[in-house]
CSV table of C-alpha atoms in Angstrom, one decimal:
chain,number,residue,atom,x,y,z
A,1,UNK,CA,-11.8,6.1,16.2
A,2,UNK,CA,-13.7,8.2,13.7
A,3,UNK,CA,-11.8,7.3,10.6
A,4,UNK,CA,-12.6,4.0,8.9
A,5,UNK,CA,-11.4,2.3,5.7
A,6,UNK,CA,-14.9,1.0,4.9
A,7,UNK,CA,-16.6,2.9,2.1
A,8,UNK,CA,-13.6,4.9,1.1
A,9,UNK,CA,-13.4,6.1,-2.5
A,10,UNK,CA,-11.4,4.1,-5.1
A,11,UNK,CA,-7.7,4.8,-5.4
A,12,UNK,CA,-7.8,7.3,-8.3
A,13,UNK,CA,-10.3,9.6,-6.6
A,14,UNK,CA,-8.6,9.3,-3.2
A,15,UNK,CA,-5.1,9.9,-4.7
A,16,UNK,CA,-6.4,12.9,-6.7
A,17,UNK,CA,-7.3,14.6,-3.4
A,18,UNK,CA,-4.2,13.5,-1.6
A,19,UNK,CA,-1.7,14.9,-4.2
A,20,UNK,CA,-3.2,18.4,-3.6
A,21,UNK,CA,-2.2,18.3,0.0
A,22,UNK,CA,1.2,20.1,-0.1
A,23,UNK,CA,2.0,19.4,3.6
A,24,UNK,CA,1.2,15.7,3.3
A,25,UNK,CA,3.5,15.4,0.3
A,26,UNK,CA,6.3,17.3,2.0
A,27,UNK,CA,6.0,15.0,5.1
A,28,UNK,CA,6.0,11.9,3.0
A,29,UNK,CA,8.9,13.0,0.8
A,30,UNK,CA,11.1,13.8,3.7
A,31,UNK,CA,10.3,10.6,5.7
A,32,UNK,CA,10.5,8.1,2.8
A,33,UNK,CA,13.7,9.5,1.4
A,34,UNK,CA,15.4,9.5,4.8
A,35,UNK,CA,14.4,5.9,5.5
A,36,UNK,CA,15.3,4.5,2.1
A,37,UNK,CA,18.7,6.2,2.1
A,38,UNK,CA,19.5,4.8,5.5
A,39,UNK,CA,18.3,1.3,4.4
A,40,UNK,CA,20.5,1.3,1.4
A,41,UNK,CA,23.6,1.9,3.6
A,42,UNK,CA,22.6,-0.8,6.1
A,43,UNK,CA,21.9,-3.4,3.3
A,44,UNK,CA,25.2,-2.5,1.5
A,45,UNK,CA,27.1,-3.6,4.6
A,46,UNK,CA,26.2,-7.3,4.0
A,47,UNK,CA,28.2,-9.0,1.2
A,48,UNK,CA,25.7,-11.9,1.2
A,49,UNK,CA,22.5,-9.8,1.0
A,50,UNK,CA,21.4,-11.4,-2.3
A,51,UNK,CA,21.9,-14.9,-0.8
A,52,UNK,CA,19.9,-13.9,2.3
A,53,UNK,CA,17.1,-12.5,0.1
A,54,UNK,CA,17.0,-15.8,-1.8
A,55,UNK,CA,17.0,-17.8,1.4
A,56,UNK,CA,14.1,-15.8,2.8
A,57,UNK,CA,12.1,-16.4,-0.4
A,58,UNK,CA,12.9,-20.1,-0.4
A,59,UNK,CA,11.9,-20.5,3.3
A,60,UNK,CA,8.7,-18.7,2.8
A,61,UNK,CA,7.7,-20.5,-0.3
A,62,UNK,CA,8.5,-24.0,1.1
A,63,UNK,CA,6.5,-23.2,4.2
A,64,UNK,CA,3.5,-21.9,2.3
A,65,UNK,CA,3.4,-25.1,0.3
A,66,UNK,CA,3.2,-27.2,3.5
A,67,UNK,CA,1.3,-24.6,5.6
A,68,UNK,CA,-1.2,-27.1,6.9
A,69,UNK,CA,1.5,-29.3,8.3
A,70,UNK,CA,3.4,-26.4,10.0
A,71,UNK,CA,0.3,-24.9,11.5
A,72,UNK,CA,-0.7,-28.2,13.1
A,73,UNK,CA,2.9,-28.6,14.4
A,74,UNK,CA,2.7,-25.1,15.8
A,75,UNK,CA,-0.6,-25.8,17.6
A,76,UNK,CA,0.7,-28.9,19.2
A,77,UNK,CA,3.9,-27.1,20.4
A,78,UNK,CA,2.0,-24.1,21.7
A,79,UNK,CA,-0.5,-26.3,23.6
A,80,UNK,CA,2.3,-28.4,25.1
A,81,UNK,CA,4.0,-25.2,26.3
A,82,UNK,CA,0.8,-24.1,28.2
A,83,UNK,CA,-0.9,-21.9,25.6
A,84,UNK,CA,-4.3,-22.2,24.0
A,85,UNK,CA,-4.8,-22.0,20.2
A,86,UNK,CA,-7.9,-20.6,18.6
A,87,UNK,CA,-8.6,-20.7,14.8
A,88,UNK,CA,-10.4,-17.7,13.2
A,89,UNK,CA,-11.8,-18.0,9.7
A,90,UNK,CA,-12.4,-14.3,9.3
A,91,UNK,CA,-12.4,-10.9,11.1
A,92,UNK,CA,-15.7,-11.4,12.8
A,93,UNK,CA,-14.7,-14.7,14.4
A,94,UNK,CA,-11.3,-13.4,15.5
A,95,UNK,CA,-12.9,-10.3,17.1
A,96,UNK,CA,-15.5,-12.4,18.9
A,97,UNK,CA,-12.8,-14.8,20.2
A,98,UNK,CA,-10.7,-11.9,21.5
A,99,UNK,CA,-13.6,-10.0,23.0
A,100,UNK,CA,-14.8,-13.2,24.8
A,101,UNK,CA,-11.3,-13.9,26.2
A,102,UNK,CA,-11.0,-10.3,27.5
A,103,UNK,CA,-14.5,-10.4,29.1
A,104,UNK,CA,-13.7,-13.7,30.8
A,105,UNK,CA,-10.9,-11.9,32.7
A,106,UNK,CA,-13.3,-9.3,34.0
A,107,UNK,CA,-11.2,-6.5,32.6
A,108,UNK,CA,-12.4,-3.5,30.6
A,109,UNK,CA,-9.1,-2.3,29.2
A,110,UNK,CA,-6.2,-3.8,27.3
A,111,UNK,CA,-2.7,-2.5,26.2
A,112,UNK,CA,-1.6,-3.4,22.7
A,113,UNK,CA,1.6,-4.0,20.8
A,114,UNK,CA,1.6,-2.6,17.2
A,115,UNK,CA,-0.2,-5.2,15.1
A,116,UNK,CA,-1.2,-5.0,11.5
A,117,UNK,CA,-3.4,-8.1,11.9
A,118,UNK,CA,-5.5,-6.5,14.6
A,119,UNK,CA,-5.9,-3.3,12.5
A,120,UNK,CA,-6.9,-5.5,9.5
A,121,UNK,CA,-9.8,-7.0,11.4
A,122,UNK,CA,-10.8,-3.8,13.2
A,123,UNK,CA,-10.2,-5.2,16.6
A,124,UNK,CA,-10.1,-1.9,18.5
A,125,UNK,CA,-13.5,-0.9,17.2
A,126,UNK,CA,-14.9,-4.4,18.0
A,127,UNK,CA,-13.6,-4.2,21.6
A,128,UNK,CA,-15.0,-0.7,22.0
A,129,UNK,CA,-18.4,-2.0,21.0
A,130,UNK,CA,-18.1,-4.6,23.8
A,131,UNK,CA,-17.2,-1.9,26.4
A,132,UNK,CA,-13.5,-2.6,26.3
A,133,UNK,CA,-10.9,0.2,25.8
A,134,UNK,CA,-7.8,-0.8,23.8
A,135,UNK,CA,-4.8,1.4,24.2
A,136,UNK,CA,-2.1,1.5,21.5
A,137,UNK,CA,1.4,1.8,23.0
A,138,UNK,CA,3.6,2.1,20.0
A,139,UNK,CA,4.5,5.8,19.7
A,140,UNK,CA,3.2,6.2,16.1
A,141,UNK,CA,0.1,4.2,16.8
A,142,UNK,CA,-0.6,6.3,19.8
A,143,UNK,CA,-0.4,9.4,17.7
A,144,UNK,CA,-2.8,7.9,15.2
A,145,UNK,CA,-5.2,6.8,18.0
A,146,UNK,CA,-5.2,10.1,19.9
A,147,UNK,CA,-5.7,12.0,16.6
A,148,UNK,CA,-8.7,9.8,15.7
A,149,UNK,CA,-6.8,9.1,12.5
A,150,UNK,CA,-5.8,6.1,10.4
A,151,UNK,CA,-2.4,4.6,9.9
A,152,UNK,CA,-0.8,5.5,6.6
A,153,UNK,CA,2.5,3.4,6.6
A,154,UNK,CA,3.3,-0.1,7.7
A,155,UNK,CA,6.4,0.8,9.7
A,156,UNK,CA,5.6,4.4,10.7
A,157,UNK,CA,1.8,4.7,10.9
A,158,UNK,CA,2.0,8.5,11.6
A,159,UNK,CA,4.4,9.3,8.8
A,160,UNK,CA,1.9,11.8,7.4
A,161,UNK,CA,2.2,13.9,10.6
A,162,UNK,CA,5.0,16.4,11.3
A,163,UNK,CA,6.3,17.3,14.8
A,164,UNK,CA,4.1,20.3,15.1
A,165,UNK,CA,1.0,18.4,14.4
A,166,UNK,CA,2.0,15.7,16.9
A,167,UNK,CA,2.6,18.3,19.6
A,168,UNK,CA,-0.9,19.7,19.0
A,169,UNK,CA,-2.5,16.2,19.2
A,170,UNK,CA,-0.7,15.4,22.4
A,171,UNK,CA,-1.6,18.7,24.1
A,172,UNK,CA,-5.3,18.5,23.2
A,173,UNK,CA,-6.0,14.8,23.4
A,174,UNK,CA,-3.8,13.0,25.9
A,175,UNK,CA,-5.9,14.2,28.9
A,176,UNK,CA,-9.0,12.5,27.4
A,177,UNK,CA,-7.3,9.1,27.4
A,178,UNK,CA,-5.2,9.3,30.6
A,179,UNK,CA,-2.3,11.3,31.8
A,180,UNK,CA,-2.2,14.8,30.3
A,181,UNK,CA,0.7,16.1,28.3
A,182,UNK,CA,3.2,18.3,30.3
A,183,UNK,CA,2.6,22.0,30.4
A,184,UNK,CA,4.5,24.0,27.7
A,185,UNK,CA,5.1,20.9,25.6
A,186,UNK,CA,7.2,21.8,22.5
A,187,UNK,CA,7.7,19.8,19.3
A,188,UNK,CA,11.2,18.6,20.4
A,189,UNK,CA,11.4,14.8,19.6
A,190,UNK,CA,12.8,14.2,23.1
A,191,UNK,CA,9.9,16.1,24.8
A,192,UNK,CA,7.3,14.3,22.6
A,193,UNK,CA,8.8,10.9,23.5
A,194,UNK,CA,8.9,11.8,27.2
A,195,UNK,CA,5.2,12.9,27.1
A,196,UNK,CA,4.3,9.6,25.5
A,197,UNK,CA,6.4,7.6,28.0
A,198,UNK,CA,4.7,9.2,31.0
A,199,UNK,CA,1.3,8.8,29.4
A,200,UNK,CA,1.8,5.1,28.7
A,201,UNK,CA,3.6,4.2,31.9
A,202,UNK,CA,0.5,4.2,34.0
A,203,UNK,CA,-1.3,2.0,31.5
A,204,UNK,CA,1.5,-0.5,31.4
A,205,UNK,CA,1.5,-0.8,35.2
A,206,UNK,CA,-2.3,-1.0,35.5
A,207,UNK,CA,-3.3,-3.3,32.6
A,208,UNK,CA,-4.0,-7.0,33.2
A,209,UNK,CA,-4.5,-8.0,29.6
A,210,UNK,CA,-2.1,-7.4,26.7
A,211,UNK,CA,-2.8,-7.9,23.0
A,212,UNK,CA,-0.1,-8.4,20.3
A,213,UNK,CA,0.5,-9.8,16.9
A,214,UNK,CA,3.8,-11.5,16.0
A,215,UNK,CA,6.4,-11.1,13.3
A,216,UNK,CA,7.1,-14.8,13.3
A,217,UNK,CA,5.9,-18.1,14.8
A,218,UNK,CA,8.3,-21.0,15.0
A,219,UNK,CA,6.5,-24.3,14.4
A,220,UNK,CA,9.1,-26.7,16.0
A,221,UNK,CA,8.8,-25.0,19.4
A,222,UNK,CA,5.6,-23.0,19.4
A,223,UNK,CA,7.6,-19.8,20.0
A,224,UNK,CA,6.3,-16.4,19.0
A,225,UNK,CA,8.6,-13.5,18.0
A,226,UNK,CA,8.0,-9.7,18.2
A,227,UNK,CA,10.7,-7.3,17.0
A,228,UNK,CA,10.4,-3.6,17.8
A,229,UNK,CA,12.4,-0.5,18.6
A,230,UNK,CA,10.8,1.3,21.5
A,231,UNK,CA,10.4,-1.3,24.3
A,232,UNK,CA,6.6,-0.8,24.6
A,233,UNK,CA,6.2,-4.3,23.1
A,234,UNK,CA,8.3,-5.8,25.8
A,235,UNK,CA,6.2,-4.1,28.4
A,236,UNK,CA,2.9,-5.4,26.9
A,237,UNK,CA,4.3,-8.9,26.5
A,238,UNK,CA,5.6,-9.4,30.0
A,239,UNK,CA,3.6,-7.3,32.5
A,240,UNK,CA,0.0,-8.3,31.9
A,241,UNK,CA,-1.5,-11.5,33.5
A,242,UNK,CA,-3.1,-12.5,30.2
A,243,UNK,CA,-1.6,-12.2,26.7
A,244,UNK,CA,-3.6,-12.7,23.5
A,245,UNK,CA,-1.8,-12.8,20.2
A,246,UNK,CA,-3.6,-12.4,16.9
A,247,UNK,CA,-1.4,-13.6,14.1
A,248,UNK,CA,-1.9,-14.3,10.4
A,249,UNK,CA,-1.4,-18.0,9.5
A,250,UNK,CA,1.3,-17.0,7.0
A,251,UNK,CA,3.7,-15.8,9.8
A,252,UNK,CA,4.8,-19.4,10.7
A,253,UNK,CA,8.4,-20.6,9.9
A,254,UNK,CA,9.5,-24.1,10.4
A,255,UNK,CA,12.6,-23.8,12.7
A,256,UNK,CA,14.8,-21.4,14.8
A,257,UNK,CA,17.5,-21.7,12.1
A,258,UNK,CA,15.0,-20.2,9.6
A,259,UNK,CA,14.4,-17.3,11.9
A,260,UNK,CA,18.2,-16.4,11.6
A,261,UNK,CA,17.7,-15.2,8.0
A,262,UNK,CA,14.8,-12.9,8.8
A,263,UNK,CA,16.4,-11.4,11.9
A,264,UNK,CA,19.1,-10.2,9.5
A,265,UNK,CA,17.0,-8.9,6.7
A,266,UNK,CA,13.9,-7.5,8.5
A,267,UNK,CA,15.7,-4.8,10.6
A,268,UNK,CA,17.9,-3.6,7.8
A,269,UNK,CA,15.0,-3.4,5.4
A,270,UNK,CA,12.6,-1.7,7.8
A,271,UNK,CA,14.4,0.6,10.3
A,272,UNK,CA,17.9,0.4,8.7
A,273,UNK,CA,19.2,-1.2,11.9
A,274,UNK,CA,21.7,-4.1,12.1
A,275,UNK,CA,19.3,-5.7,14.6
A,276,UNK,CA,16.2,-4.6,16.4
A,277,UNK,CA,16.7,-3.1,19.8
A,278,UNK,CA,14.1,-5.4,21.2
A,279,UNK,CA,13.6,-8.9,20.0
A,280,UNK,CA,11.0,-10.6,22.3
A,281,UNK,CA,10.4,-14.4,22.2
A,282,UNK,CA,8.0,-16.5,24.3
A,283,UNK,CA,6.9,-20.0,24.3
A,284,UNK,CA,3.6,-20.7,26.0
A,285,UNK,CA,3.7,-19.8,29.7
A,286,UNK,CA,6.3,-20.1,32.5
A,287,UNK,CA,5.6,-20.0,36.2
A,288,UNK,CA,6.8,-16.7,37.7
A,289,UNK,CA,7.9,-15.2,34.4
A,290,UNK,CA,5.5,-13.2,32.2
A,291,UNK,CA,1.8,-13.7,31.7
A,292,UNK,CA,0.0,-16.6,33.5
A,293,UNK,CA,-2.3,-17.2,30.5
A,294,UNK,CA,-1.5,-17.2,26.8
A,295,UNK,CA,-3.9,-17.4,23.9
A,296,UNK,CA,-2.9,-17.6,20.2
A,297,UNK,CA,-5.6,-16.7,17.6
A,298,UNK,CA,-4.6,-17.9,14.2
A,299,UNK,CA,-6.2,-15.7,11.6
A,300,UNK,CA,-7.1,-16.7,8.1
A,301,UNK,CA,-9.3,-13.8,6.8
A,302,UNK,CA,-8.6,-14.5,3.1
A,303,UNK,CA,-5.2,-16.0,3.4
A,304,UNK,CA,-6.2,-19.5,2.3
A,305,UNK,CA,-7.9,-18.0,-0.8
A,306,UNK,CA,-4.7,-16.1,-1.5
A,307,UNK,CA,-2.6,-19.3,-1.1
A,308,UNK,CA,-4.7,-21.0,-3.8
A,309,UNK,CA,-3.5,-18.4,-6.4
A,310,UNK,CA,-0.2,-19.6,-7.8
A,311,UNK,CA,0.9,-16.1,-8.9
A,312,UNK,CA,-0.7,-14.1,-6.1
A,313,UNK,CA,0.4,-16.3,-3.2
A,314,UNK,CA,3.9,-14.8,-3.2
A,315,UNK,CA,2.3,-11.8,-1.4
A,316,UNK,CA,2.1,-14.0,1.7
A,317,UNK,CA,5.9,-14.0,1.9
A,318,UNK,CA,5.7,-10.4,3.1
A,319,UNK,CA,7.5,-9.8,6.4
A,320,UNK,CA,6.0,-6.2,6.7
A,321,UNK,CA,9.3,-4.3,6.4
A,322,UNK,CA,7.7,-1.5,4.4
A,323,UNK,CA,10.8,-1.1,2.1
A,324,UNK,CA,8.5,-1.1,-1.0
A,325,UNK,CA,6.5,1.9,0.3
A,326,UNK,CA,9.7,4.0,0.8
A,327,UNK,CA,10.8,3.6,-2.9
A,328,UNK,CA,7.4,3.8,-4.5
A,329,UNK,CA,6.7,7.0,-6.5
A,330,UNK,CA,3.0,6.5,-6.3
A,331,UNK,CA,2.9,6.1,-2.5
A,332,UNK,CA,5.2,9.1,-2.0
A,333,UNK,CA,2.8,11.3,-3.8
A,334,UNK,CA,-0.6,9.8,-2.8
A,335,UNK,CA,0.1,8.7,0.8
A,336,UNK,CA,-1.2,5.6,2.6
A,337,UNK,CA,-4.8,6.7,3.2
A,338,UNK,CA,-5.5,6.7,-0.5
A,339,UNK,CA,-5.2,2.9,-0.6
A,340,UNK,CA,-8.3,2.4,1.6
A,341,UNK,CA,-6.6,-0.3,3.7
A,342,UNK,CA,-4.3,-0.9,6.6
A,343,UNK,CA,-1.8,-2.2,4.0
A,344,UNK,CA,-0.8,0.7,1.9
A,345,UNK,CA,1.7,1.1,-0.9
A,346,UNK,CA,2.8,-1.6,-3.4
A,347,UNK,CA,2.4,-4.6,-1.0
A,348,UNK,CA,-1.1,-3.3,-0.1
A,349,UNK,CA,-2.0,-3.0,-3.8
A,350,UNK,CA,-1.5,-6.8,-4.2
A,351,UNK,CA,-2.3,-8.1,-0.7
A,352,UNK,CA,-5.6,-6.2,0.0
A,353,UNK,CA,-7.4,-7.2,-3.2
A,354,UNK,CA,-6.5,-10.9,-2.5
A,355,UNK,CA,-7.6,-10.8,1.2
A,356,UNK,CA,-10.8,-8.8,0.6
A,357,UNK,CA,-11.6,-9.7,-3.0
A,358,UNK,CA,-12.1,-7.2,-5.9
A,359,UNK,CA,-15.8,-6.8,-5.8
A,360,UNK,CA,-15.7,-3.3,-4.3
A,361,UNK,CA,-14.6,-0.3,-6.3
A,362,UNK,CA,-11.7,0.5,-4.0
A,363,UNK,CA,-10.3,-3.0,-4.0
A,364,UNK,CA,-10.7,-3.3,-7.8
A,365,UNK,CA,-8.8,-0.1,-8.3
A,366,UNK,CA,-5.7,-1.1,-6.2
A,367,UNK,CA,-3.9,-3.2,-8.7
A,368,UNK,CA,-3.8,-0.1,-10.9
A,369,UNK,CA,-2.2,2.0,-8.2
A,370,UNK,CA,1.3,1.5,-9.6
A,371,UNK,CA,3.6,2.7,-12.4
A,372,UNK,CA,5.1,-0.8,-12.6
A,373,UNK,CA,8.5,0.7,-12.3
A,374,UNK,CA,9.8,-2.3,-10.4
A,375,UNK,CA,11.6,-0.5,-7.6
A,376,UNK,CA,9.4,-2.4,-5.0
A,377,UNK,CA,10.7,-5.7,-6.3
A,378,UNK,CA,14.3,-4.6,-6.2
A,379,UNK,CA,14.2,-3.7,-2.4
A,380,UNK,CA,11.9,-6.6,-1.2
A,381,UNK,CA,13.9,-8.8,1.2
A,382,UNK,CA,11.9,-11.8,0.2
A,383,UNK,CA,11.8,-11.1,-3.5
A,384,UNK,CA,8.1,-10.6,-4.0
A,385,UNK,CA,7.6,-9.8,-7.7
A,386,UNK,CA,5.0,-7.1,-7.0
A,387,UNK,CA,4.8,-5.9,-10.6
A,388,UNK,CA,4.0,-9.5,-11.8
A,389,UNK,CA,1.2,-9.8,-9.2
A,390,UNK,CA,-0.2,-6.4,-10.1
A,391,UNK,CA,-0.5,-7.3,-13.8
A,392,UNK,CA,-2.0,-10.7,-12.8
A,393,UNK,CA,-4.6,-9.0,-10.6
A,394,UNK,CA,-5.4,-6.4,-13.3
A,395,UNK,CA,-6.2,-9.3,-15.6
A,396,UNK,CA,-8.4,-10.8,-12.9
A,397,UNK,CA,-10.3,-7.5,-12.4
A,398,UNK,CA,-10.8,-7.1,-16.2
A,399,UNK,CA,-12.0,-10.7,-16.5
A,400,UNK,CA,-14.5,-10.2,-13.6
A,401,UNK,CA,-16.0,-7.3,-15.6
A,402,UNK,CA,-15.8,-4.6,-12.9
A,403,UNK,CA,-16.8,-1.0,-13.3
A,404,UNK,CA,-15.2,0.3,-16.6
A,405,UNK,CA,-14.2,-3.2,-17.7
A,406,UNK,CA,-17.5,-4.4,-19.1
A,407,UNK,CA,-17.2,-1.7,-21.8
A,408,UNK,CA,-13.6,-2.7,-22.3
A,409,UNK,CA,-14.5,-6.3,-22.8
A,410,UNK,CA,-17.3,-5.4,-25.2
A,411,UNK,CA,-15.0,-3.2,-27.2
A,412,UNK,CA,-12.3,-5.9,-27.5
A,413,UNK,CA,-14.9,-8.4,-28.5
A,414,UNK,CA,-16.3,-6.1,-31.2
A,415,UNK,CA,-12.8,-5.3,-32.4
A,416,UNK,CA,-11.9,-9.0,-32.6
A,417,UNK,CA,-15.0,-9.6,-34.8
A,418,UNK,CA,-14.1,-6.7,-37.1
A,419,UNK,CA,-10.5,-7.7,-37.5
A,420,UNK,CA,-11.6,-11.2,-38.5
A,421,UNK,CA,-13.8,-9.7,-41.3
A,422,UNK,CA,-11.5,-7.8,-43.7
A,423,UNK,CA,-14.3,-6.4,-45.7
A,424,UNK,CA,-16.0,-4.9,-42.7
A,425,UNK,CA,-12.6,-3.4,-41.6
A,426,UNK,CA,-11.9,-1.9,-45.0
A,427,UNK,CA,-15.4,-0.3,-45.1
A,428,UNK,CA,-14.9,1.1,-41.6
A,429,UNK,CA,-11.6,2.6,-42.5
A,430,UNK,CA,-13.0,4.4,-45.5
A,431,UNK,CA,-15.9,5.8,-43.5
A,432,UNK,CA,-13.5,7.0,-40.8
A,433,UNK,CA,-11.2,8.7,-43.3
A,434,UNK,CA,-14.1,10.5,-45.0
A,435,UNK,CA,-15.5,11.8,-41.7
A,436,UNK,CA,-12.2,12.8,-40.1
A,437,UNK,CA,-13.1,16.5,-40.0
A,438,UNK,CA,-15.9,15.6,-37.6
A,439,UNK,CA,-13.8,13.6,-35.1
A,440,UNK,CA,-13.3,15.0,-31.6
A,441,UNK,CA,-9.9,15.8,-30.2
A,442,UNK,CA,-10.7,14.2,-26.9
A,443,UNK,CA,-12.5,10.9,-26.1
A,444,UNK,CA,-15.8,11.0,-24.3
A,445,UNK,CA,-16.3,9.7,-20.8
A,446,UNK,CA,-14.4,10.5,-17.6
A,447,UNK,CA,-11.8,7.7,-17.8
A,448,UNK,CA,-11.0,8.3,-21.5
A,449,UNK,CA,-11.0,12.1,-21.2
A,450,UNK,CA,-8.3,11.9,-18.5
A,451,UNK,CA,-6.1,10.0,-20.9
A,452,UNK,CA,-6.5,12.7,-23.7
A,453,UNK,CA,-6.3,15.7,-21.4
A,454,UNK,CA,-2.6,15.9,-22.2
A,455,UNK,CA,-2.6,14.0,-25.5
A,456,UNK,CA,-4.1,14.7,-28.9
A,457,UNK,CA,-5.8,11.8,-30.6
A,458,UNK,CA,-3.8,10.8,-33.7
A,459,UNK,CA,-5.2,12.3,-36.9
A,460,UNK,CA,-6.6,10.0,-39.5
A,461,UNK,CA,-5.0,10.1,-43.1
A,462,UNK,CA,-7.1,11.2,-46.0
A,463,UNK,CA,-7.4,7.6,-47.2
A,464,UNK,CA,-6.8,4.1,-45.7
A,465,UNK,CA,-3.4,2.6,-46.1
A,466,UNK,CA,-4.7,-0.4,-48.0
A,467,UNK,CA,-6.4,1.9,-50.6
A,468,UNK,CA,-3.2,4.0,-51.0
A,469,UNK,CA,-1.2,0.7,-51.4
A,470,UNK,CA,-3.5,-0.5,-54.2
A,471,UNK,CA,-3.2,2.8,-56.1
A,472,UNK,CA,0.6,3.3,-55.7
A,473,UNK,CA,2.4,0.1,-54.9
A,474,UNK,CA,0.4,-3.0,-55.6
A,475,UNK,CA,1.6,-3.3,-59.2
A,476,UNK,CA,5.2,-3.5,-58.1
A,477,UNK,CA,4.7,-6.8,-56.3
A,478,UNK,CA,2.3,-8.5,-58.7
């Protein structure tokens, strides 16, 4: 894949370019409005939605507070069921584990279920470097892979592409990866889906290794759960001889009863369906049914650090429904690529800086990629207060003194000193009033000038208020 999130520009610069792309904005506007309108109808059908939302929040919070206990319980259950558990502290370790497991089978290709975790760690690129081809089987992920593109949405990774663009990608690229697109392919959704089905079928039937993530892991039984709409996941999870699942440690829930809540809220919040067409569950291995070998790679990659933040840890409740993206005015105009991460939109703006830190320019800019309108919190099925975390992270970025904030901190420090010395403040006010004719209408510097592009700086009065008060009103209150 030619595109990469490494080294991308900070959000303001990336968004500035994205909003000029009229076709991108039209694609995003149509898709996000369609999805969110359908979601609203599906959610309104449940009279107890508020209670389910609160239950989801409670389950996630209680699990996170005892995460060490549930992860050990999960490991014991998976092992007892015939699986093998691996622990990966970061992306490099997870990629090494998966690559070694694939090479141990002697295979040089794998089929993949859509997985945010594997995108997060750059698994496809890591496998390619080891001579292993990874084939995405989700329709949208296939479009992204064939187009040498990057995902731009959690639920619909190719949301930035329209049907004509997809037809062109299939026609020109499918033959390089396997079965060619049919002659005379049009942009009809049915024809595009059939072309993908034929292209992928040979890979499903040939592949000996499957790679997945998981939407949930049940600690009490060691069961993993994948929900999807196309059936490609079911094929990847059942046909290969070896299955490797890479899952973030926050995806664990204690019991099957807890899963009941999320199987109601996730489909309605994501695809606006009452239930997912395919809900696949598996527990270890079973003779004569599914893969002979199962490996679970539990991924940290910044999650433990996020858990340590009492405000920021609520981002780990996320069940990847993408509802927050579909109502966000910033995402709708800038698109997912501007966020420089596989996690775009409001949830990406709070999750990515915690997983990766805020030392890079792009990560430090993400907490500011929001209008703080609160629409994301209103639709979140696990009640993540994204605006609260955004403000919290902005404070952290400012305290760390990142680019632009060193000057801000110095300015605030200087202003504090001046305000604590009334004589100095009064002298400064008099000087400012006497030199007001020389003051610029716009502030210097790129950041400040953007603010004053559409705003005039307020004019200073002819004399400071305290001087006017002494001359005109002071005697009335003596």
